[in-house]
Short mmCIF file of C-alpha atoms in Angstrom, two decimals:
data_model
loop_
_atom_site.label_atom_id
_atom_site.label_comp_id
_atom_site.label_asym_id
_atom_site.label_seq_id
_atom_site.Cartn_x
_atom_site.Cartn_y
_atom_site.Cartn_z
CA MET A 55 57.25 21.96 176.13
CA LYS A 56 59.49 23.39 173.42
CA ALA A 57 61.55 26.49 174.15
CA VAL A 58 64.62 28.40 173.00
CA ALA A 59 67.05 29.08 175.82
CA LEU A 60 70.57 29.68 177.05
CA SER A 61 72.00 26.68 178.87
CA ARG A 62 75.17 25.87 180.75
CA GLU A 63 76.26 23.67 177.85
CA SER A 64 75.38 25.98 174.96
CA ALA A 65 75.67 29.61 176.11
CA PRO A 66 76.28 32.12 174.65
CA ALA A 67 74.56 30.34 171.76
CA LEU A 68 70.80 29.82 171.85
CA ARG A 69 69.58 26.26 171.95
CA ASP A 70 66.32 24.42 171.24
CA VAL A 71 65.31 22.72 174.49
CA HIS A 72 62.42 20.78 176.00
CA LEU A 73 61.25 22.03 179.39
CA PRO A 74 58.79 20.44 181.83
CA PRO A 75 55.11 21.20 181.19
CA PRO A 76 53.99 24.38 182.97
CA LEU A 77 52.15 24.20 186.26
CA PRO A 78 48.73 25.86 186.56
CA PRO A 79 48.95 29.66 186.99
CA GLN A 80 48.63 31.13 190.47
CA GLY A 81 47.36 34.50 191.75
CA ARG A 82 46.89 37.03 188.94
CA ASP A 83 49.02 35.06 186.48
CA LEU A 84 47.79 33.85 183.12
CA LEU A 85 49.14 30.82 181.30
CA ILE A 86 49.61 31.81 177.66
CA ARG A 87 50.03 29.49 174.69
CA VAL A 88 52.60 31.52 172.76
CA GLU A 89 51.88 31.90 169.04
CA ALA A 90 54.44 34.56 168.06
CA VAL A 91 57.33 36.54 169.53
CA SER A 92 59.51 39.47 168.49
CA VAL A 93 62.98 40.62 169.48
CA ASN A 94 64.24 43.78 171.19
CA PRO A 95 67.61 45.14 172.36
CA VAL A 96 66.81 43.87 175.87
CA ASP A 97 67.22 40.31 174.55
CA GLY A 98 70.81 40.98 173.56
CA LYS A 99 71.55 42.80 176.81
CA GLN A 100 70.14 39.99 178.95
CA ARG A 101 71.95 37.42 176.86
CA ALA A 102 75.28 39.21 177.24
CA ALA A 103 74.76 39.56 181.00
CA THR A 104 74.07 35.86 181.52
CA ASP A 105 76.95 33.85 182.98
CA PRO A 106 76.63 30.27 181.67
CA ALA A 107 78.33 28.91 184.78
CA THR A 108 75.43 30.16 186.92
CA LEU A 109 72.70 28.47 184.89
CA GLU A 110 71.28 25.59 186.88
CA VAL A 111 68.34 25.41 184.46
CA PRO A 112 68.06 26.82 180.92
CA ARG A 113 67.28 30.53 180.77
CA VAL A 114 64.49 31.55 178.40
CA LEU A 115 64.70 35.06 176.94
CA GLY A 116 62.08 37.08 175.05
CA TRP A 117 59.83 39.94 176.15
CA ASP A 118 57.31 40.48 173.35
CA ALA A 119 54.62 37.93 172.61
CA SER A 120 51.13 37.22 171.40
CA GLY A 121 49.11 34.10 172.04
CA VAL A 122 46.03 32.54 173.57
CA VAL A 123 45.05 32.36 177.25
CA GLU A 124 45.10 28.69 178.32
CA ALA A 125 44.34 29.10 182.02
CA ILE A 126 43.95 31.83 184.65
CA GLY A 127 45.06 32.12 188.28
CA GLU A 128 42.53 32.19 191.08
CA GLU A 129 42.83 35.98 191.47
CA ALA A 130 42.78 36.82 187.75
CA SER A 131 39.64 38.53 186.45
CA LEU A 132 40.52 40.42 183.27
CA PHE A 133 40.61 37.47 180.86
CA ALA A 134 39.06 34.09 180.11
CA SER A 135 40.51 30.98 178.54
CA GLY A 136 40.57 31.33 174.78
CA ASP A 137 41.22 35.09 174.71
CA GLU A 138 43.82 36.20 172.17
CA VAL A 139 46.30 38.55 173.85
CA TYR A 140 49.56 40.44 173.45
CA TYR A 141 52.09 41.68 176.02
CA ALA A 142 55.74 42.44 176.85
CA GLY A 143 55.87 40.93 180.33
CA ASP A 144 58.43 41.16 183.10
CA VAL A 145 62.20 41.07 182.61
CA THR A 146 62.71 39.65 186.11
CA ARG A 147 60.85 36.45 185.12
CA PRO A 148 61.52 33.84 182.41
CA GLY A 149 60.87 35.13 178.92
CA CYS A 150 58.32 34.21 176.29
CA ASN A 151 60.45 32.17 173.86
CA ALA A 152 58.60 29.05 174.97
CA GLN A 153 55.38 27.32 173.96
CA TYR A 154 53.75 28.27 177.26
CA HIS A 155 54.42 31.29 179.42
CA TRP A 156 53.20 32.72 182.73
CA VAL A 157 52.54 36.46 182.88
CA ASP A 158 50.70 38.80 185.25
CA GLU A 159 47.35 39.77 183.72
CA ARG A 160 47.94 43.44 184.55
CA LEU A 161 50.65 43.53 181.88
CA VAL A 162 48.45 41.96 179.19
CA ALA A 163 45.73 43.15 176.80
CA ARG A 164 43.55 41.57 174.15
CA LYS A 165 45.41 41.72 170.88
CA PRO A 166 44.17 43.92 168.02
CA THR A 167 41.58 41.94 166.07
CA THR A 168 42.82 43.29 162.74
CA LEU A 169 46.38 41.99 163.24
CA ASP A 170 47.69 38.44 163.07
CA PHE A 171 49.80 37.00 165.88
CA ALA A 172 53.16 38.02 164.35
CA GLU A 173 51.98 41.59 163.74
CA ALA A 174 50.66 41.81 167.29
CA ALA A 175 53.81 40.36 168.87
CA ALA A 176 55.86 43.14 167.25
CA LEU A 177 54.09 45.87 169.21
CA PRO A 178 53.89 45.60 173.03
CA LEU A 179 57.35 46.57 174.33
CA THR A 180 57.90 49.42 171.88
CA THR A 181 54.34 50.71 172.19
CA LEU A 182 54.57 50.76 175.98
CA THR A 183 57.98 52.46 175.87
CA ALA A 184 56.89 55.21 173.49
CA TRP A 185 53.51 55.72 175.21
CA GLU A 186 54.89 55.83 178.75
CA LEU A 187 57.69 58.19 177.74
CA LEU A 188 55.44 60.64 175.89
CA PHE A 189 52.28 60.60 177.98
CA GLN A 190 53.29 59.45 181.46
CA ARG A 191 56.91 60.52 181.99
CA MET A 192 56.44 63.78 180.07
CA PRO A 193 53.53 66.19 180.69
CA LEU A 194 52.06 65.58 177.23
CA GLN A 195 48.53 64.51 176.31
CA LEU A 196 47.56 61.96 173.64
CA ASP A 197 44.14 63.44 172.87
CA ASP A 198 44.73 67.12 173.63
CA ARG A 199 45.37 69.26 170.56
CA ARG A 200 47.30 71.85 172.60
CA HIS A 201 50.44 70.42 171.00
CA ALA A 202 49.34 71.49 167.52
CA GLY A 203 52.10 73.52 165.92
CA GLN A 204 54.76 72.30 168.34
CA ARG A 205 57.71 70.33 167.00
CA LEU A 206 58.94 66.97 168.25
CA LEU A 207 62.24 65.41 167.18
CA VAL A 208 62.70 61.62 167.19
CA ILE A 209 66.34 60.51 167.01
CA GLY A 210 66.33 56.95 165.67
CA GLY A 211 62.91 57.10 164.04
CA ALA A 212 63.10 53.84 162.07
CA GLY A 213 63.60 51.58 165.10
CA GLY A 214 60.82 49.85 166.97
CA VAL A 215 60.28 52.56 169.59
CA GLY A 216 60.79 55.33 167.06
CA SER A 217 58.23 53.84 164.69
CA MET A 218 55.55 53.99 167.37
CA ALA A 219 56.70 57.31 168.85
CA ILE A 220 56.32 59.02 165.48
CA GLN A 221 52.74 57.80 165.18
CA LEU A 222 51.74 58.68 168.74
CA ALA A 223 53.28 62.14 168.48
CA ARG A 224 51.44 62.81 165.23
CA HIS A 225 48.17 61.70 166.86
CA ALA A 226 48.87 64.16 169.68
CA GLY A 227 49.20 66.99 167.17
CA PHE A 228 52.96 67.48 166.96
CA GLU A 229 54.88 68.30 163.81
CA VAL A 230 57.29 65.35 163.81
CA ILE A 231 60.86 65.43 162.60
CA ALA A 232 62.60 62.04 162.58
CA THR A 233 66.20 61.10 162.00
CA ALA A 234 67.55 58.32 159.78
CA SER A 235 70.74 57.79 157.81
CA ARG A 236 69.68 55.58 154.86
CA GLU A 237 67.11 55.94 152.11
CA SER A 238 65.24 52.85 153.33
CA SER A 239 65.07 54.07 156.93
CA SER A 240 64.09 57.58 155.81
CA ASN A 241 61.25 56.16 153.74
CA TRP A 242 60.15 54.02 156.70
CA CYS A 243 59.97 57.10 158.97
CA ARG A 244 57.78 58.86 156.42
CA GLN A 245 55.52 55.80 156.22
CA MET A 246 55.12 56.03 160.00
CA GLY A 247 54.03 59.65 159.63
CA ALA A 248 57.12 61.85 160.03
CA GLN A 249 56.70 65.12 158.12
CA HIS A 250 60.46 65.66 157.87
CA VAL A 251 63.49 63.36 158.05
CA VAL A 252 67.09 64.49 158.67
CA ASP A 253 70.34 62.53 158.71
CA HIS A 254 71.54 61.69 162.23
CA SER A 255 75.04 60.89 160.95
CA GLN A 256 75.46 64.62 160.26
CA PRO A 257 75.07 67.62 162.60
CA LEU A 258 71.37 68.10 163.23
CA ARG A 259 71.14 71.84 163.77
CA PRO A 260 72.11 72.97 160.23
CA GLN A 261 69.65 70.46 158.74
CA LEU A 262 66.84 71.70 160.95
CA GLN A 263 67.65 75.31 160.18
CA ALA A 264 67.42 74.45 156.47
CA LEU A 265 63.84 73.37 157.21
CA GLY A 266 63.17 76.67 158.96
CA VAL A 267 63.33 75.04 162.39
CA ASP A 268 65.38 76.82 165.06
CA THR A 269 64.08 74.96 168.11
CA VAL A 270 61.97 71.93 169.03
CA GLN A 271 59.72 71.68 172.05
CA VAL A 272 60.32 67.96 172.60
CA ALA A 273 63.15 65.58 171.64
CA LEU A 274 63.24 61.81 172.05
CA ASN A 275 66.78 60.45 171.92
CA LEU A 276 66.24 56.75 171.25
CA ALA A 277 69.75 56.03 170.00
CA ASP A 278 72.94 57.45 171.56
CA THR A 279 72.38 59.53 174.70
CA ASP A 280 75.95 60.84 174.93
CA HIS A 281 76.48 61.71 171.26
CA TYR A 282 73.50 64.04 170.91
CA TRP A 283 73.44 65.50 174.42
CA ASP A 284 75.18 68.82 173.77
CA GLU A 285 73.42 69.41 170.46
CA LEU A 286 70.01 68.73 171.96
CA GLY A 287 70.75 71.25 174.69
CA GLN A 288 71.09 73.85 171.95
CA LEU A 289 68.08 72.68 169.91
CA LEU A 290 65.50 72.39 172.69
CA ALA A 291 63.29 75.38 173.34
CA PRO A 292 63.09 76.90 176.83
CA GLN A 293 60.89 74.75 179.07
CA GLY A 294 61.13 71.94 176.55
CA HIS A 295 61.52 68.24 177.27
CA VAL A 296 63.99 65.50 176.36
CA GLY A 297 63.18 61.80 176.65
CA LEU A 298 65.84 59.11 177.04
CA ILE A 299 65.85 55.30 176.94
CA VAL A 300 69.54 54.43 176.38
CA GLU A 301 71.88 54.46 179.36
CA PRO A 302 74.78 56.89 178.79
CA ARG A 303 78.35 55.65 178.57
CA GLY A 304 79.63 58.46 180.76
CA ALA A 305 78.45 61.29 182.98
CA LEU A 306 76.00 63.78 181.48
CA ARG A 307 76.37 67.46 182.20
CA ILE A 308 72.84 68.47 183.21
CA GLY A 309 73.67 72.10 184.01
CA ASP A 310 73.50 74.85 181.39
CA PRO A 311 71.97 75.01 178.86
CA TYR A 312 69.57 72.45 180.34
CA LYS A 313 69.31 74.30 183.64
CA ALA A 314 69.16 77.77 182.09
CA LYS A 315 66.31 76.69 179.82
CA CYS A 316 64.54 74.68 182.53
CA ILE A 317 64.43 71.63 180.27
CA GLY A 318 62.73 68.56 181.67
CA ILE A 319 64.83 65.36 181.47
CA HIS A 320 62.74 62.18 181.42
CA TRP A 321 63.86 58.55 181.60
CA GLU A 322 61.74 55.64 180.44
CA PHE A 323 62.28 51.96 181.27
CA MET A 324 59.26 49.89 180.35
CA PHE A 325 60.05 47.18 182.92
CA ALA A 326 60.15 49.56 185.90
CA ARG A 327 56.55 48.86 186.88
CA SER A 328 56.84 45.08 186.82
CA ARG A 329 60.36 45.04 188.26
CA PHE A 330 59.36 47.04 191.33
CA ALA A 331 55.77 45.75 191.54
CA THR A 332 54.42 49.30 191.53
CA ALA A 333 50.82 49.86 192.51
CA ASP A 334 49.97 51.05 188.99
CA CYS A 335 51.11 47.95 187.05
CA ILE A 336 47.66 47.77 185.48
CA GLU A 337 48.51 50.89 183.48
CA GLN A 338 50.25 48.62 180.99
CA HIS A 339 47.02 46.67 180.48
CA ARG A 340 45.21 49.97 179.89
CA ILE A 341 47.83 51.31 177.48
CA LEU A 342 47.91 48.16 175.38
CA SER A 343 44.11 48.00 175.37
CA ARG A 344 43.85 51.59 174.10
CA ALA A 345 46.59 50.95 171.52
CA ALA A 346 44.72 47.87 170.27
CA SER A 347 41.57 49.96 169.80
CA MET A 348 43.54 52.60 167.89
CA LEU A 349 45.16 49.96 165.68
CA ASP A 350 41.79 48.39 164.90
CA ALA A 351 40.38 51.84 164.12
CA GLY A 352 43.22 52.63 161.72
CA GLN A 353 44.60 55.41 163.91
CA LEU A 354 47.88 53.55 164.33
CA ARG A 355 49.62 51.06 162.07
CA GLY A 356 51.68 47.99 162.82
CA THR A 357 55.47 48.18 162.82
CA LEU A 358 56.38 44.62 161.76
CA SER A 359 58.86 44.69 158.87
CA GLU A 360 59.59 40.95 158.54
CA THR A 361 58.66 37.54 159.96
CA LEU A 362 61.75 35.32 160.04
CA GLY A 363 60.02 31.94 160.24
CA THR A 364 59.04 29.70 163.13
CA ILE A 365 60.22 30.07 166.71
CA ASN A 366 63.46 28.11 167.00
CA ALA A 367 67.08 28.73 167.97
CA ALA A 368 68.36 29.15 164.41
CA ASN A 369 65.78 31.80 163.52
CA LEU A 370 66.19 33.61 166.83
CA GLU A 371 69.96 33.74 166.26
CA ILE A 372 69.30 35.41 162.92
CA ALA A 373 66.90 37.86 164.55
CA HIS A 374 69.41 38.75 167.28
CA GLN A 375 72.17 39.29 164.70
CA ARG A 376 69.94 41.43 162.51
CA LEU A 377 68.89 43.55 165.48
CA ALA A 378 72.49 43.99 166.66
CA SER A 379 73.47 45.33 163.23
CA GLY A 380 71.53 48.53 163.95
CA ARG A 381 70.02 48.47 160.46
CA THR A 382 66.64 46.92 161.25
CA LEU A 383 63.50 48.75 160.19
CA GLY A 384 60.65 48.52 162.66
CA LYS A 385 60.36 45.09 164.25
CA LEU A 386 61.27 41.46 163.46
CA ALA A 387 59.02 38.61 164.57
CA LEU A 388 58.81 34.80 164.56
CA ALA A 389 55.55 32.85 164.51
CA GLY A 390 54.53 29.27 165.17
CA TRP A 391 56.49 26.23 166.31
CA ASP A 392 58.15 23.45 164.36
CA ASP A 393 56.31 20.11 164.37
#
């Protein structure tokens, strides 16, 4: 089968390779015929951490896909052959940048019927990250209007996670303030539903005060944990919450004002469930299923900004470079395979 991988001969460059045909799936695994993929920062991190000298076989990256179920393991019961699905998968296993891919059914959901494969592939990892952070790590509720009138700040609103976090927070009733530093990214945040956008390249507090905002109840720092740490400590209301996804470069001072205000600090890593085989892995199936229903109902919108062509090494290199620039709006995807 065709795949894009790192190999001993080519790394750190990506390479088009042919791998042996996949074996039948076992246990709760599904065998997916991959139709589209998208890229995330985890791809670059895993690529940078791969030592070419240790690669006995090519390493396939990629943890966002949509496709069609080809076969199911003997313990699988959630899907049938022919189902169209989308998922992020498991970072401890080979990635999805291949024509066929094994994945545990508990991490998979039927794709939104109103979206094509590229649009669907752009969603799983970022949707899971935003959803888990807001509604499972934090004590917030998606369908409870108790949050009406409360303010939620999204630092890095135009990225993949930010694009979905804005929408989910609006659905939960929050007044959403996003950050961006360019006209195009500011406009994107507003398209996702942010009521206000401020410039994260400038101090945040004066800009919020100009909007009549002295404090926020919730802040999601999706960009630079260290840079905004002290300022968020000042901006967050007593008994507020801060959500983090980016590992800090240094030690964080979690005493005052965080202690004095009793601010909850919440980490989200979407691969924690699959990595540690937690008993609630099926939550990701449930989240993606609910998100698909919301997308089909028009309650959420897709976050794909561009499809960069078919799935091959050259196009994935472009996608990785574009993502690393830090100037990408929403998500980038690739769809289909070269003949």
